Amino acid sequence: MNPHQYSAEEIKAIYRVIRERRDMRHFHPQPLADGQLARFIAAAHQAPSVGFMQPWRFIRISDSALRQQIHSHVDAERMLTAEAVGERSDEFMQLKLEGILSCAEVLVVALVDQRESYVLGRRTMPEMDLASAACAIQNMWLAARAEGIGLGWVSLFEPSALRQLCKMPADSQPIAILCIGHVDEFYPAPMLETTGWDTRRANIVYENCWGSDGGVKA
Ligand SMILES: Cc1cc2nc3c(=O)[nH]c(=O)nc-3n(C[C@H](O)[C@H](O)[C@H](O)COP(=O)(O)O)c2cc1C
């Protein structure tokens, strides 16, 4: 018996929340309970980060006019993406890809400004700041799911436009619009799977060298 391991029930709960976390796009606007958003943000802030950089910043969008503007921008970007996906454009337009107007809370997540001063672990791979912030969002995602709250990560936006809308420094980098809130039910599988957009890959592990079936699907 490993003395450091959690109880069997706790281990089960961890795997359960990992399995049942979903990217959510359907919400109802009932507010979160007192302290819930703060807990989710605290969970995010416990994430690992390159050089302990903690590059994440969260902007809570409480102004409804600003929320509306963000939604309009995302919708415009959705149209541009539809053109970019080419022959699957009609199928793409059927997908619901955000719940900005119906969720209880909207957070913009951004990488902090002046990131070039952080070198530890980033000299050859500056994008490790983004990897760190993604860990923070995943923490929040799991904490929210465990509390029965849905979260959707929206990346359909032009960073410079979002930067402008939220009055962010020029060298900061918005990476996510998070929609957070109550849901009627969690999708049993990724929505992009249920709608036939894509499937979960079966083989993701190679041994010793790169395998032959790892290419991005056209
Ligand atoms: C970096 C990142 C960006 C994403 N951007 C969007 C998005 O703009 N709109 C959307 O509907 N889903 C977005 N998603 C959610 C993915 O579509 C979703 O994670 C994937 O389909 C698997 O579904 P699941 O999260 O429910 O397991 C994003 C996820 C990640 C990790």
CSV table of C-alpha atoms and ligand atoms in Angstrom, one decimal:
chain,number,residue,atom,x,y,z
A,1,MET,CA,0.0,0.0,0.0
A,2,ASN,CA,1.4,3.4,-1.0
A,3,PRO,CA,1.1,5.6,2.0
A,4,HIS,CA,0.7,8.7,-0.1
A,5,GLN,CA,-2.3,7.5,-2.1
A,6,TYR,CA,-5.8,8.8,-1.5
A,7,SER,CA,-8.6,6.6,-0.4
A,8,ALA,CA,-10.2,4.3,-3.0
A,9,GLU,CA,-13.3,6.5,-3.0
A,10,GLU,CA,-11.3,9.7,-3.5
A,11,ILE,CA,-9.3,8.1,-6.4
A,12,LYS,CA,-12.6,7.1,-8.0
A,13,ALA,CA,-13.9,10.6,-7.7
A,14,ILE,CA,-10.8,12.0,-9.3
A,15,TYR,CA,-11.1,9.7,-12.3
A,16,ARG,CA,-14.8,10.3,-12.4
A,17,VAL,CA,-14.5,14.1,-12.7
A,18,ILE,CA,-11.8,13.7,-15.4
A,19,ARG,CA,-14.1,11.4,-17.3
A,20,GLU,CA,-17.3,13.5,-16.9
A,21,ARG,CA,-15.9,16.9,-17.5
A,22,ARG,CA,-17.5,18.4,-20.6
A,23,ASP,CA,-17.1,21.5,-22.6
A,24,MET,CA,-20.5,23.1,-22.1
A,25,ARG,CA,-22.4,25.5,-24.4
A,26,HIS,CA,-25.9,25.3,-23.0
A,27,PHE,CA,-26.6,27.1,-19.7
A,28,HIS,CA,-29.4,28.6,-17.7
A,29,PRO,CA,-28.6,31.9,-16.1
A,30,GLN,CA,-29.2,31.1,-12.4
A,31,PRO,CA,-26.4,32.8,-10.5
A,32,LEU,CA,-23.6,30.7,-9.0
A,33,ALA,CA,-23.7,30.3,-5.2
A,34,ASP,CA,-21.8,32.7,-3.0
A,35,GLY,CA,-18.1,31.9,-3.1
A,36,GLN,CA,-18.3,29.4,-5.9
A,37,LEU,CA,-16.5,31.5,-8.6
A,38,ALA,CA,-13.8,32.4,-6.0
A,39,ARG,CA,-13.3,28.7,-5.3
A,40,PHE,CA,-12.9,28.0,-9.0
A,41,ILE,CA,-10.4,30.8,-9.5
A,42,ALA,CA,-8.5,29.6,-6.4
A,43,ALA,CA,-8.4,26.1,-7.9
A,44,ALA,CA,-7.0,27.6,-11.2
A,45,HIS,CA,-4.4,29.4,-9.2
A,46,GLN,CA,-3.1,26.1,-7.7
A,47,ALA,CA,-2.1,25.0,-11.2
A,48,PRO,CA,1.5,24.2,-12.1
A,49,SER,CA,3.3,26.9,-14.1
A,50,VAL,CA,6.6,27.1,-15.9
A,51,GLY,CA,9.2,28.7,-13.5
A,52,PHE,CA,6.3,29.3,-11.1
A,53,MET,CA,5.4,32.1,-13.5
A,54,GLN,CA,1.7,32.0,-12.7
A,55,PRO,CA,1.0,33.8,-16.1
A,56,TRP,CA,-2.8,33.6,-15.8
A,57,ARG,CA,-5.0,36.6,-15.2
A,58,PHE,CA,-8.8,36.5,-15.1
A,59,ILE,CA,-11.1,39.3,-16.1
A,60,ARG,CA,-14.6,38.9,-14.8
A,61,ILE,CA,-17.1,40.4,-17.2
A,62,SER,CA,-19.9,41.8,-15.1
A,63,ASP,CA,-21.0,44.6,-17.5
A,64,SER,CA,-23.8,43.2,-19.6
A,65,ALA,CA,-23.1,45.6,-22.5
A,66,LEU,CA,-19.5,44.4,-22.6
A,67,ARG,CA,-20.7,40.8,-22.5
A,68,GLN,CA,-22.9,41.6,-25.5
A,69,GLN,CA,-20.0,43.1,-27.3
A,70,ILE,CA,-17.8,40.1,-26.7
A,71,HIS,CA,-20.6,37.9,-27.9
A,72,SER,CA,-21.0,39.9,-31.1
A,73,HIS,CA,-17.3,39.6,-31.8
A,74,VAL,CA,-17.3,35.9,-31.2
A,75,ASP,CA,-20.3,35.5,-33.6
A,76,ALA,CA,-18.5,37.5,-36.3
A,77,GLU,CA,-15.4,35.3,-35.8
A,78,ARG,CA,-17.7,32.2,-36.1
A,79,MET,CA,-18.7,33.4,-39.6
A,80,LEU,CA,-15.1,33.9,-40.6
A,81,THR,CA,-14.3,30.4,-39.2
A,82,ALA,CA,-17.2,28.9,-41.3
A,83,GLU,CA,-15.5,30.3,-44.4
A,84,ALA,CA,-12.2,28.9,-43.3
A,85,VAL,CA,-13.4,25.3,-42.8
A,86,GLY,CA,-14.3,25.1,-46.5
A,87,GLU,CA,-16.5,22.3,-47.5
A,88,ARG,CA,-17.7,21.5,-44.0
A,89,SER,CA,-18.9,25.1,-43.6
A,90,ASP,CA,-22.6,24.2,-43.5
A,91,GLU,CA,-22.0,21.5,-40.9
A,92,PHE,CA,-19.9,23.9,-38.9
A,93,MET,CA,-22.7,26.5,-38.8
A,94,GLN,CA,-24.9,23.9,-37.2
A,95,LEU,CA,-22.6,23.6,-34.2
A,96,LYS,CA,-23.2,25.5,-31.0
A,97,LEU,CA,-19.8,26.7,-30.0
A,98,GLU,CA,-20.5,29.1,-27.1
A,99,GLY,CA,-23.0,30.0,-24.4
A,100,ILE,CA,-21.8,33.6,-23.7
A,101,LEU,CA,-25.2,35.2,-23.3
A,102,SER,CA,-26.9,32.5,-21.2
A,103,CYS,CA,-24.2,31.5,-18.7
A,104,ALA,CA,-24.0,32.9,-15.2
A,105,GLU,CA,-20.4,34.2,-15.4
A,106,VAL,CA,-18.0,35.1,-18.2
A,107,LEU,CA,-14.3,35.2,-17.6
A,108,VAL,CA,-11.7,36.3,-20.0
A,109,VAL,CA,-8.4,34.5,-19.3
A,110,ALA,CA,-5.2,36.1,-20.4
A,111,LEU,CA,-1.5,35.7,-20.3
A,112,VAL,CA,0.1,38.4,-18.3
A,113,ASP,CA,2.1,41.2,-20.0
A,114,GLN,CA,5.9,41.5,-20.0
A,115,ARG,CA,6.3,37.8,-20.3
A,116,GLU,CA,9.7,38.0,-21.9
A,117,SER,CA,11.2,38.7,-18.4
A,118,TYR,CA,10.4,35.1,-17.4
A,119,VAL,CA,13.1,32.9,-18.8
A,120,LEU,CA,13.2,29.9,-16.5
A,121,GLY,CA,11.8,27.0,-18.5
A,122,ARG,CA,10.8,29.2,-21.4
A,123,ARG,CA,14.1,30.1,-23.1
A,124,THR,CA,13.6,27.6,-25.9
A,125,MET,CA,9.8,27.3,-25.6
A,126,PRO,CA,8.2,30.6,-24.7
A,127,GLU,CA,4.8,28.9,-25.3
A,128,MET,CA,5.2,27.1,-22.0
A,129,ASP,CA,3.3,30.1,-20.5
A,130,LEU,CA,0.3,29.1,-22.5
A,131,ALA,CA,0.7,25.5,-21.4
A,132,SER,CA,0.7,26.7,-17.8
A,133,ALA,CA,-2.5,28.8,-18.2
A,134,ALA,CA,-4.2,25.8,-19.9
A,135,CYS,CA,-3.4,23.8,-16.7
A,136,ALA,CA,-5.1,26.5,-14.7
A,137,ILE,CA,-8.2,26.4,-16.8
A,138,GLN,CA,-8.3,22.6,-16.6
A,139,ASN,CA,-8.2,22.9,-12.8
A,140,MET,CA,-11.1,25.3,-12.9
A,141,TRP,CA,-13.0,23.0,-15.3
A,142,LEU,CA,-12.6,20.0,-13.0
A,143,ALA,CA,-13.5,21.9,-9.9
A,144,ALA,CA,-16.6,23.3,-11.5
A,145,ARG,CA,-17.7,19.9,-12.8
A,146,ALA,CA,-17.3,18.4,-9.3
A,147,GLU,CA,-19.6,21.1,-8.0
A,148,GLY,CA,-22.1,20.4,-10.8
A,149,ILE,CA,-21.3,23.6,-12.7
A,150,GLY,CA,-20.6,23.7,-16.4
A,151,LEU,CA,-17.7,25.5,-18.1
A,152,GLY,CA,-17.1,26.1,-21.8
A,153,TRP,CA,-13.8,27.3,-23.3
A,154,VAL,CA,-14.4,29.7,-26.2
A,155,SER,CA,-11.5,30.5,-28.4
A,156,LEU,CA,-13.4,31.9,-31.4
A,157,PHE,CA,-12.0,35.5,-31.2
A,158,GLU,CA,-9.4,37.8,-32.5
A,159,PRO,CA,-7.0,38.4,-29.6
A,160,SER,CA,-6.4,42.1,-30.6
A,161,ALA,CA,-10.2,42.7,-30.6
A,162,LEU,CA,-10.7,41.1,-27.1
A,163,ARG,CA,-7.6,43.0,-25.9
A,164,GLN,CA,-9.2,46.2,-27.0
A,165,LEU,CA,-12.7,45.4,-25.5
A,166,CYS,CA,-11.2,44.6,-22.1
A,167,LYS,CA,-8.6,47.4,-22.2
A,168,MET,CA,-5.7,45.0,-21.8
A,169,PRO,CA,-2.0,45.8,-22.2
A,170,ALA,CA,-0.7,45.4,-25.8
A,171,ASP,CA,1.7,42.6,-24.8
A,172,SER,CA,-0.9,40.6,-22.8
A,173,GLN,CA,-2.5,37.7,-24.6
A,174,PRO,CA,-6.2,36.7,-24.2
A,175,ILE,CA,-6.4,32.9,-24.6
A,176,ALA,CA,-10.0,32.0,-23.5
A,177,ILE,CA,-13.4,33.3,-22.9
A,178,LEU,CA,-14.9,31.0,-20.2
A,179,CYS,CA,-18.6,30.5,-19.9
A,180,ILE,CA,-19.5,29.2,-16.5
A,181,GLY,CA,-22.9,28.3,-15.1
A,182,HIS,CA,-25.6,25.9,-14.2
A,183,VAL,CA,-26.7,23.4,-16.8
A,184,ASP,CA,-29.7,21.2,-17.2
A,185,GLU,CA,-27.5,18.2,-17.8
A,186,PHE,CA,-23.9,17.5,-18.8
A,187,TYR,CA,-23.5,16.1,-22.3
A,188,PRO,CA,-22.7,12.4,-22.0
A,189,ALA,CA,-19.9,12.7,-24.6
A,190,PRO,CA,-18.1,15.6,-26.3
A,191,MET,CA,-20.6,17.6,-28.3
A,192,LEU,CA,-18.3,17.5,-31.3
A,193,GLU,CA,-18.4,13.7,-31.1
A,194,THR,CA,-22.2,13.5,-30.7
A,195,THR,CA,-22.7,15.8,-33.7
A,196,GLY,CA,-20.3,13.7,-35.8
A,197,TRP,CA,-17.7,16.5,-36.2
A,198,ASP,CA,-14.9,14.2,-35.0
A,199,THR,CA,-14.2,11.1,-32.8
A,200,ARG,CA,-11.9,10.4,-30.0
A,201,ARG,CA,-8.7,8.9,-31.3
A,202,ALA,CA,-8.0,5.3,-30.3
A,203,ASN,CA,-4.2,5.2,-30.6
A,204,ILE,CA,-2.2,8.0,-29.1
A,205,VAL,CA,0.8,6.1,-27.7
A,206,TYR,CA,3.9,5.2,-29.7
A,207,GLU,CA,6.9,3.3,-28.5
A,208,ASN,CA,10.5,4.5,-29.0
A,209,CYS,CA,9.7,6.4,-32.2
A,210,TRP,CA,7.0,8.2,-34.0
A,211,GLY,CA,4.2,5.9,-35.2
A,212,SER,CA,2.5,5.9,-38.6
A,213,ASP,CA,-1.0,6.9,-37.7
A,214,GLY,CA,-0.4,10.1,-35.8
A,215,GLY,CA,-1.2,12.6,-38.5
A,216,VAL,CA,-3.8,15.3,-38.2
A,217,LYS,CA,-6.9,14.3,-40.0
A,218,ALA,CA,-7.5,16.4,-43.1
B,1,LIG,C1,-7.9,25.4,-26.1
B,1,LIG,C2,-9.3,25.0,-26.3
B,1,LIG,C3,-10.1,25.9,-27.1
B,1,LIG,C4,-11.5,25.5,-27.3
B,1,LIG,N1,-12.3,26.4,-28.0
B,1,LIG,C5,-13.6,26.1,-28.1
B,1,LIG,C6,-14.5,27.0,-28.8
B,1,LIG,O1,-14.1,28.1,-29.2
B,1,LIG,N2,-15.8,26.7,-28.9
B,1,LIG,C7,-16.2,25.5,-28.4
B,1,LIG,O2,-17.4,25.2,-28.6
B,1,LIG,N3,-15.4,24.6,-27.8
B,1,LIG,C8,-14.1,24.9,-27.7
B,1,LIG,N4,-13.3,24.0,-27.0
B,1,LIG,C9,-13.9,22.8,-26.5
B,1,LIG,C10,-13.6,21.6,-27.4
B,1,LIG,O3,-14.4,21.6,-28.5
B,1,LIG,C11,-13.8,20.3,-26.5
B,1,LIG,O4,-13.0,20.3,-25.4
B,1,LIG,C12,-13.7,19.0,-27.3
B,1,LIG,O5,-14.6,19.0,-28.4
B,1,LIG,C13,-13.9,17.8,-26.4
B,1,LIG,O6,-15.1,17.9,-25.7
B,1,LIG,P1,-15.1,17.8,-24.1
B,1,LIG,O7,-14.3,19.0,-23.6
B,1,LIG,O8,-16.5,17.9,-23.8
B,1,LIG,O9,-14.5,16.5,-23.7
B,1,LIG,C14,-12.0,24.3,-26.8
B,1,LIG,C15,-11.2,23.5,-26.0
B,1,LIG,C16,-9.9,23.8,-25.8
B,1,LIG,C17,-9.0,22.9,-24.9
